[in-house]
């Protein structure tokens, strides 16, 4: 498997888009469709990436408190195998209540600020904690931490929380030191979403977008989860624009 060197220093958004487009073009042209098709494996068999973030990506990593539903799981492994998820049946946390999890991190400068997106994957989004089939296989959630600069001495200007209705941004987020406090809750009308929390939850092993293997990046970019992967290139900058609050 191929792995890129760690990239903490930020480049321009346009350069990143160009490099990523070139990478995907090379991968598509150099491999057959059959070879590229990700292997779907059981949701609890996906081996996540070890914690490897540092500097400001680690300094501002959120705590996540899960009040309803699944805990976070890895979506892909280093070989590009992808989680098969779970059918939205049974109770909300059936089959997905325990895992070390994974948090995916991507950052760039945006309109004079440093935007750091932290994303979680859940194998199912079961609406309501009763034995029905309401909901969906797979769920992606994210928050964007807006910093004054891309370094460990930055000030947290705001935090944006995703839901299926869009982003909600506050300039007065709940914090534990430098770490935003986030909760995963069931809205019942729209399923699960992330909101600000008053209680500290857990942290998951963090992996930067630029530290993923090419195989993992390729799967995340092309596999149809039925819901958008928030940090892949075609979605990342659109999401920053949607969440921007000034």
Coordinates of C-alpha atoms in Angstrom, one line a residue:
X1 CA 0.0 0.0 0.0
X2 CA 1.1 3.6 -0.6
X3 CA 1.4 6.1 2.1
X4 CA 2.2 9.8 1.8
X5 CA 4.5 11.8 3.9
X6 CA 2.8 13.8 6.7
X7 CA 1.8 17.3 5.6
X8 CA 1.2 19.7 8.4
X9 CA 2.2 22.9 6.6
X10 CA -0.8 24.3 4.6
X11 CA -0.7 25.1 0.9
X12 CA -3.2 27.1 -1.1
X13 CA -6.6 25.5 -1.8
X14 CA -6.1 25.7 -5.5
X15 CA -2.8 23.8 -5.4
X16 CA -4.4 21.1 -3.3
X17 CA -7.3 20.7 -5.7
X18 CA -4.8 20.4 -8.6
X19 CA -2.6 17.9 -6.8
X20 CA -5.6 15.8 -5.7
X21 CA -7.1 15.9 -9.2
X22 CA -3.8 14.7 -10.6
X23 CA -3.7 11.9 -8.0
X24 CA -7.2 10.6 -8.8
X25 CA -6.5 10.8 -12.5
X26 CA -3.4 8.7 -12.1
X27 CA -5.1 6.2 -10.0
X28 CA -8.0 5.8 -12.3
X29 CA -5.9 5.6 -15.4
X30 CA -3.4 3.2 -13.9
X31 CA -5.8 0.6 -12.5
X32 CA -8.8 -1.4 -13.7
X33 CA -12.3 -0.8 -12.3
X34 CA -12.3 -4.3 -10.8
X35 CA -9.0 -3.7 -9.0
X36 CA -10.2 -0.3 -7.7
X37 CA -13.6 -1.6 -6.4
X38 CA -13.3 -1.4 -2.6
X39 CA -13.8 -4.6 -0.6
X40 CA -16.8 -4.2 1.7
X41 CA -16.1 -5.8 5.1
X42 CA -17.9 -6.1 8.4
X43 CA -18.2 -2.8 10.2
X44 CA -16.4 -4.2 13.3
X45 CA -13.5 -5.6 11.2
X46 CA -12.2 -2.3 9.8
X47 CA -8.8 -1.6 11.4
X48 CA -8.5 2.1 11.8
X49 CA -5.4 4.3 11.5
X50 CA -3.3 4.9 14.6
X51 CA -3.4 8.4 16.2
X52 CA -1.0 10.5 14.2
X53 CA -2.0 14.1 14.3
X54 CA 0.1 16.7 16.0
X55 CA 0.4 20.5 16.6
X56 CA -2.8 22.5 16.2
X57 CA -4.7 19.5 14.7
X58 CA -4.3 17.8 18.0
X59 CA -4.5 20.9 20.2
X60 CA -8.1 21.7 19.2
X61 CA -9.4 18.1 18.7
X62 CA -13.0 17.9 20.1
X63 CA -14.3 15.6 22.8
X64 CA -17.4 13.7 21.6
X65 CA -20.1 12.6 24.0
X66 CA -22.5 10.0 22.5
X67 CA -25.9 10.3 24.0
X68 CA -27.8 8.1 21.4
X69 CA -26.9 5.6 18.7
X70 CA -23.6 4.2 17.6
X71 CA -20.2 5.3 18.8
X72 CA -17.8 6.3 16.0
X73 CA -16.1 3.6 13.9
X74 CA -13.4 3.6 11.3
X75 CA -14.9 3.9 7.8
X76 CA -11.9 2.5 5.8
X77 CA -8.6 0.7 6.5
X78 CA -5.2 1.3 5.1
X79 CA -5.8 -1.1 2.2
X80 CA -8.9 0.8 1.1
X81 CA -11.4 -1.8 2.4
X82 CA -14.7 -0.1 3.5
X83 CA -17.1 -0.6 6.3
X84 CA -20.3 -2.4 5.3
X85 CA -22.2 -0.5 8.0
X86 CA -25.3 -1.8 9.7
X87 CA -29.0 -1.8 8.7
X88 CA -31.0 0.7 10.7
X89 CA -32.9 -2.0 12.7
X90 CA -33.3 -2.9 16.3
X91 CA -32.3 -0.3 18.9
X92 CA -30.1 2.7 18.1
X93 CA -26.9 1.3 19.5
X94 CA -27.4 -2.4 18.6
X95 CA -24.1 -3.8 17.3
X96 CA -22.3 -0.5 17.5
X97 CA -21.9 0.5 21.1
X98 CA -18.2 -0.2 21.5
X99 CA -15.2 0.7 19.4
X100 CA -12.0 2.8 19.6
X101 CA -13.3 4.8 16.6
X102 CA -11.6 7.2 14.4
X103 CA -11.7 11.0 13.8
X104 CA -10.7 12.3 10.4
X105 CA -9.1 15.8 10.3
X106 CA -8.6 18.2 7.4
X107 CA -7.5 21.9 7.7
X108 CA -6.9 24.8 5.4
X109 CA -6.8 28.6 5.4
X110 CA -10.2 30.1 4.5
X111 CA -11.1 33.8 4.3
X112 CA -8.2 34.8 6.6
X113 CA -9.0 32.1 9.2
X114 CA -7.8 28.6 9.8
X115 CA -10.6 26.1 9.3
X116 CA -10.1 22.7 10.9
X117 CA -12.8 20.1 10.1
X118 CA -13.1 17.0 12.4
X119 CA -15.3 14.2 11.1
X120 CA -16.8 11.0 12.5
X121 CA -18.2 8.0 10.8
X122 CA -21.1 5.9 12.3
X123 CA -22.1 2.5 10.8
X124 CA -25.8 3.3 11.1
X125 CA -28.1 6.3 11.7
X126 CA -31.1 4.7 13.6
X127 CA -33.9 7.2 14.3
X128 CA -35.4 6.7 17.7
X129 CA -34.4 4.1 20.3
X130 CA -37.1 1.6 19.6
X131 CA -37.1 -1.5 17.4
X132 CA -38.1 -0.1 14.0
X133 CA -36.3 0.3 10.7
X134 CA -36.3 4.1 10.5
X135 CA -33.0 5.6 9.5
X136 CA -30.2 4.7 7.2
X137 CA -27.0 2.6 6.9
X138 CA -24.0 4.9 7.4
X139 CA -23.8 8.4 9.0
X140 CA -21.1 11.1 8.7
X141 CA -20.9 14.0 11.1
X142 CA -18.5 16.9 11.4
X143 CA -17.6 20.1 13.2
X144 CA -15.5 22.9 11.9
X145 CA -13.3 24.7 14.4
X146 CA -12.4 28.2 13.2
X147 CA -9.1 29.4 14.5
X148 CA -7.3 32.7 14.3
X149 CA -4.3 31.0 12.8
X150 CA -3.0 27.5 11.9
X151 CA -0.9 26.9 15.0
X152 CA -1.1 25.7 18.6
X153 CA -1.3 29.2 20.0
X154 CA -4.4 30.2 18.0
X155 CA -7.7 31.6 19.4
X156 CA -10.9 29.6 18.8
X157 CA -13.1 32.1 16.9
X158 CA -16.1 29.8 16.4
X159 CA -17.3 26.2 16.1
X160 CA -19.7 25.1 13.4
X161 CA -21.8 21.9 14.0
X162 CA -23.3 19.9 11.1
X163 CA -26.8 18.6 10.7
X164 CA -28.8 17.5 7.7
X165 CA -30.3 21.0 7.7
X166 CA -26.9 22.7 7.4
X167 CA -24.4 24.2 9.8
X168 CA -25.1 26.0 13.1
X169 CA -22.2 28.2 14.1
X170 CA -21.5 29.8 17.5
X171 CA -18.7 32.1 18.6
X172 CA -19.2 30.9 22.2
X173 CA -18.7 27.2 22.0
X174 CA -18.6 24.9 25.1
X175 CA -14.9 24.1 25.7
X176 CA -12.6 22.1 27.9
X177 CA -9.4 24.0 27.7
X178 CA -8.6 24.2 24.0
X179 CA -10.9 21.3 23.1
X180 CA -14.5 21.9 21.9
X181 CA -17.2 19.8 23.7
X182 CA -19.4 18.1 21.2
X183 CA -22.4 15.7 21.6
X184 CA -23.9 13.2 19.2
X185 CA -27.7 13.2 19.7
X186 CA -30.9 12.0 18.1
X187 CA -33.1 14.8 16.7
X188 CA -35.8 12.2 15.9
X189 CA -37.2 14.3 13.1
X190 CA -34.0 14.2 11.0
X191 CA -31.9 11.6 12.8
X192 CA -28.6 12.1 14.5
X193 CA -26.6 15.3 14.5
X194 CA -23.8 17.0 16.5
X195 CA -24.4 19.8 18.9
X196 CA -22.5 21.7 21.6
X197 CA -22.1 19.8 24.9
X198 CA -21.6 20.7 28.5
X199 CA -20.1 17.3 29.4
X200 CA -16.8 16.0 28.2
X201 CA -16.9 12.8 26.2
X202 CA -14.2 10.7 24.6
X203 CA -11.5 11.2 22.0
X204 CA -10.8 8.9 19.1
X205 CA -7.5 8.2 17.2
X206 CA -7.1 11.1 14.8
X207 CA -5.8 10.8 11.2
X208 CA -5.2 13.7 8.9
X209 CA -6.5 13.6 5.3
X210 CA -2.9 13.9 4.1
X211 CA -1.7 11.0 6.2
X212 CA -4.2 8.5 4.8
X213 CA -2.9 6.0 2.4
X214 CA -3.8 6.5 -1.3
X215 CA -6.0 3.4 -1.1
X216 CA -8.0 4.9 1.8
X217 CA -8.3 8.3 0.1
X218 CA -9.4 6.7 -3.1
X219 CA -12.2 4.7 -1.4
X220 CA -13.4 7.7 0.6
X221 CA -13.5 9.8 -2.6
X222 CA -15.4 7.3 -4.8
X223 CA -17.5 4.9 -2.5
X224 CA -21.2 5.7 -2.3
X225 CA -22.1 5.9 1.4
X226 CA -25.5 7.3 0.6
X227 CA -24.4 10.4 2.6
X228 CA -21.7 12.8 1.8
X229 CA -18.2 12.4 3.1
X230 CA -17.6 15.9 4.4
X231 CA -13.8 16.2 4.0
X232 CA -13.1 14.8 0.6
X233 CA -12.0 17.6 -1.8
X234 CA -15.2 18.0 -3.8
X235 CA -17.1 18.6 -0.5
X236 CA -14.6 20.1 1.8
X237 CA -14.3 23.7 0.5
X238 CA -18.1 23.8 -0.2
X239 CA -18.7 22.9 3.4
X240 CA -16.3 25.6 4.6
X241 CA -18.2 28.1 2.5
X242 CA -21.6 26.9 3.9
X243 CA -20.4 27.1 7.5
X244 CA -18.5 30.4 7.3
X245 CA -20.1 32.8 9.7
X246 CA -18.8 36.3 9.0

